[in-house]
Amino acid sequence: MAREELTRLTGSGNGECGEDDCPNVYRTATGSFLVQGEASDAFKPPAGEELVEVPESVLREAFRVLGW
C-alpha cells in the first residue's frame, strides 16, 4: 500500500515535522488505521506486529478530524 492511498488524519506536514517524520494517524480505504510513531521496546509483540508510541495530542487530533 502506498502512502498516497491513505488519508492522513494528523499533522499538516509543515513546520518542524516536515512531510514524513512526525507521529501520525492514517486511515485506509477499508476504514482501518495505520499509526506512525517512534518504535517502542516496551514489550515483545507477537510475530508480524510492531509497537509504536504516539503522543496523546496526535490521537486527539485524529479523533477531532473524524468527529469523534
Short mmCIF file of N, CA and C in Angstrom, two decimals:
data_model
loop_
_atom_site.label_atom_id
_atom_site.label_comp_id
_atom_site.label_asym_id
_atom_site.label_seq_id
_atom_site.Cartn_x
_atom_site.Cartn_y
_atom_site.Cartn_z
N MET A 1 0.86 -1.17 0.00
CA MET A 1 0.00 0.00 0.00
C MET A 1 0.90 1.24 0.00
N ALA A 2 0.64 2.15 -0.87
CA ALA A 2 1.42 3.39 -0.97
C ALA A 2 0.82 4.46 -0.06
N ARG A 3 1.67 5.34 0.42
CA ARG A 3 1.22 6.44 1.29
C ARG A 3 0.12 7.26 0.62
N GLU A 4 0.21 7.40 -0.70
CA GLU A 4 -0.78 8.20 -1.43
C GLU A 4 -2.18 7.60 -1.37
N GLU A 5 -2.28 6.32 -1.02
CA GLU A 5 -3.58 5.65 -0.92
C GLU A 5 -4.23 5.85 0.45
N LEU A 6 -3.53 6.52 1.36
CA LEU A 6 -4.01 6.72 2.72
C LEU A 6 -4.53 8.12 2.93
N THR A 7 -5.46 8.28 3.86
CA THR A 7 -5.93 9.61 4.27
C THR A 7 -5.19 9.97 5.55
N ARG A 8 -4.41 11.03 5.49
CA ARG A 8 -3.66 11.48 6.66
C ARG A 8 -4.59 12.28 7.55
N LEU A 9 -4.77 11.84 8.79
CA LEU A 9 -5.69 12.49 9.71
C LEU A 9 -5.00 13.50 10.60
N THR A 10 -3.70 13.43 10.73
CA THR A 10 -2.98 14.30 11.65
C THR A 10 -1.77 14.91 10.97
N GLY A 11 -1.31 16.02 11.53
CA GLY A 11 -0.09 16.66 11.02
C GLY A 11 -0.32 17.32 9.68
N SER A 12 0.13 18.55 9.58
CA SER A 12 -0.05 19.29 8.33
C SER A 12 1.11 19.10 7.37
N GLY A 13 2.22 18.55 7.87
CA GLY A 13 3.40 18.41 7.02
C GLY A 13 4.21 19.68 6.95
N ASN A 14 3.79 20.70 7.70
CA ASN A 14 4.50 21.98 7.72
C ASN A 14 5.22 22.15 9.04
N GLY A 15 6.11 23.11 9.08
CA GLY A 15 6.78 23.43 10.34
C GLY A 15 7.87 22.45 10.70
N GLU A 16 8.04 22.19 12.00
CA GLU A 16 9.16 21.40 12.48
C GLU A 16 9.09 19.94 12.09
N CYS A 17 7.93 19.42 11.74
CA CYS A 17 7.80 17.99 11.47
C CYS A 17 8.18 17.61 10.05
N GLY A 18 7.99 18.45 9.08
CA GLY A 18 8.25 18.06 7.71
C GLY A 18 7.16 17.12 7.20
N GLU A 19 7.42 16.43 6.11
CA GLU A 19 6.42 15.59 5.47
C GLU A 19 6.27 14.21 6.10
N ASP A 20 7.36 13.62 6.59
CA ASP A 20 7.32 12.20 6.91
C ASP A 20 7.71 11.82 8.33
N ASP A 21 8.27 12.75 9.12
CA ASP A 21 8.94 12.33 10.34
C ASP A 21 8.16 12.61 11.63
N CYS A 22 6.88 12.86 11.56
CA CYS A 22 6.07 13.10 12.76
C CYS A 22 5.26 11.87 13.10
N PRO A 23 4.88 11.74 14.36
CA PRO A 23 3.86 10.73 14.67
C PRO A 23 2.57 11.13 13.93
N ASN A 24 1.94 10.20 13.27
CA ASN A 24 0.72 10.48 12.51
C ASN A 24 -0.22 9.30 12.56
N VAL A 25 -1.49 9.59 12.27
CA VAL A 25 -2.51 8.57 12.13
C VAL A 25 -3.07 8.68 10.72
N TYR A 26 -3.18 7.54 10.04
CA TYR A 26 -3.70 7.47 8.69
C TYR A 26 -4.90 6.54 8.67
N ARG A 27 -5.84 6.80 7.75
CA ARG A 27 -6.98 5.91 7.56
C ARG A 27 -6.85 5.25 6.20
N THR A 28 -7.10 3.95 6.14
CA THR A 28 -7.01 3.21 4.88
C THR A 28 -8.35 3.26 4.15
N ALA A 29 -8.35 2.82 2.91
CA ALA A 29 -9.57 2.79 2.10
C ALA A 29 -10.60 1.84 2.69
N THR A 30 -10.16 0.86 3.47
CA THR A 30 -11.10 -0.10 4.07
C THR A 30 -11.59 0.36 5.45
N GLY A 31 -11.10 1.54 5.92
CA GLY A 31 -11.57 2.07 7.19
C GLY A 31 -10.71 1.70 8.38
N SER A 32 -9.63 0.95 8.17
CA SER A 32 -8.72 0.66 9.29
C SER A 32 -7.71 1.80 9.43
N PHE A 33 -6.88 1.73 10.44
CA PHE A 33 -5.95 2.82 10.74
C PHE A 33 -4.51 2.33 10.75
N LEU A 34 -3.61 3.20 10.32
CA LEU A 34 -2.18 2.98 10.43
C LEU A 34 -1.64 4.09 11.32
N VAL A 35 -0.74 3.74 12.23
CA VAL A 35 -0.16 4.72 13.14
C VAL A 35 1.33 4.77 12.90
N GLN A 36 1.86 5.97 12.71
CA GLN A 36 3.29 6.19 12.54
C GLN A 36 3.80 6.84 13.81
N GLY A 37 4.84 6.27 14.40
CA GLY A 37 5.41 6.84 15.61
C GLY A 37 6.77 6.25 15.88
N GLU A 38 7.33 6.62 17.01
CA GLU A 38 8.63 6.08 17.38
C GLU A 38 8.50 4.63 17.79
N ALA A 39 9.44 3.82 17.35
CA ALA A 39 9.43 2.41 17.73
C ALA A 39 9.57 2.28 19.24
N SER A 40 8.86 1.36 19.81
CA SER A 40 8.89 1.13 21.25
C SER A 40 9.38 -0.29 21.53
N ASP A 41 10.12 -0.42 22.61
CA ASP A 41 10.54 -1.76 23.02
C ASP A 41 9.97 -2.09 24.40
N ALA A 42 8.77 -1.58 24.67
CA ALA A 42 8.11 -1.79 25.96
C ALA A 42 7.91 -3.28 26.25
N PHE A 43 7.58 -4.05 25.22
CA PHE A 43 7.50 -5.50 25.32
C PHE A 43 7.61 -6.07 23.92
N LYS A 44 7.81 -7.36 23.81
CA LYS A 44 7.96 -8.03 22.52
C LYS A 44 6.57 -8.45 22.03
N PRO A 45 6.07 -7.80 20.96
CA PRO A 45 4.76 -8.18 20.43
C PRO A 45 4.86 -9.50 19.65
N PRO A 46 3.71 -10.10 19.36
CA PRO A 46 3.70 -11.33 18.57
C PRO A 46 4.33 -11.12 17.19
N ALA A 47 4.75 -12.19 16.58
CA ALA A 47 5.33 -12.14 15.23
C ALA A 47 4.38 -11.43 14.27
N GLY A 48 4.94 -10.57 13.44
CA GLY A 48 4.14 -9.84 12.46
C GLY A 48 3.54 -8.55 12.98
N GLU A 49 3.77 -8.22 14.25
CA GLU A 49 3.24 -6.98 14.83
C GLU A 49 4.40 -6.12 15.33
N GLU A 50 4.16 -4.82 15.42
CA GLU A 50 5.14 -3.87 15.93
C GLU A 50 4.46 -2.95 16.93
N LEU A 51 5.24 -2.36 17.80
CA LEU A 51 4.75 -1.35 18.74
C LEU A 51 5.25 0.01 18.30
N VAL A 52 4.38 1.00 18.32
CA VAL A 52 4.80 2.38 18.10
C VAL A 52 4.22 3.24 19.21
N GLU A 53 4.90 4.31 19.50
CA GLU A 53 4.47 5.23 20.55
C GLU A 53 4.11 6.56 19.91
N VAL A 54 2.91 7.07 20.22
CA VAL A 54 2.48 8.37 19.69
C VAL A 54 1.98 9.22 20.85
N PRO A 55 2.17 10.53 20.77
CA PRO A 55 1.66 11.41 21.81
C PRO A 55 0.13 11.44 21.83
N GLU A 56 -0.43 11.67 23.00
CA GLU A 56 -1.89 11.77 23.14
C GLU A 56 -2.45 12.83 22.21
N SER A 57 -1.72 13.93 22.02
CA SER A 57 -2.21 15.02 21.17
C SER A 57 -2.46 14.56 19.73
N VAL A 58 -1.68 13.61 19.24
CA VAL A 58 -1.86 13.10 17.88
C VAL A 58 -3.16 12.31 17.79
N LEU A 59 -3.44 11.48 18.78
CA LEU A 59 -4.70 10.73 18.78
C LEU A 59 -5.89 11.66 18.93
N ARG A 60 -5.77 12.67 19.79
CA ARG A 60 -6.87 13.64 19.94
C ARG A 60 -7.16 14.36 18.62
N GLU A 61 -6.10 14.71 17.89
CA GLU A 61 -6.28 15.37 16.60
C GLU A 61 -6.99 14.45 15.62
N ALA A 62 -6.61 13.16 15.59
CA ALA A 62 -7.26 12.22 14.69
C ALA A 62 -8.74 12.07 15.05
N PHE A 63 -9.06 11.97 16.34
CA PHE A 63 -10.45 11.85 16.77
C PHE A 63 -11.24 13.10 16.37
N ARG A 64 -10.62 14.28 16.50
CA ARG A 64 -11.29 15.53 16.14
C ARG A 64 -11.61 15.54 14.65
N VAL A 65 -10.65 15.15 13.81
CA VAL A 65 -10.85 15.12 12.38
C VAL A 65 -11.98 14.18 11.99
N LEU A 66 -12.07 13.04 12.70
CA LEU A 66 -13.12 12.06 12.41
C LEU A 66 -14.46 12.42 13.05
N GLY A 67 -14.50 13.47 13.87
CA GLY A 67 -15.74 13.89 14.50
C GLY A 67 -16.13 13.04 15.69
N TRP A 68 -15.16 12.39 16.31
CA TRP A 68 -15.44 11.50 17.45
C TRP A 68 -15.35 12.25 18.74
#
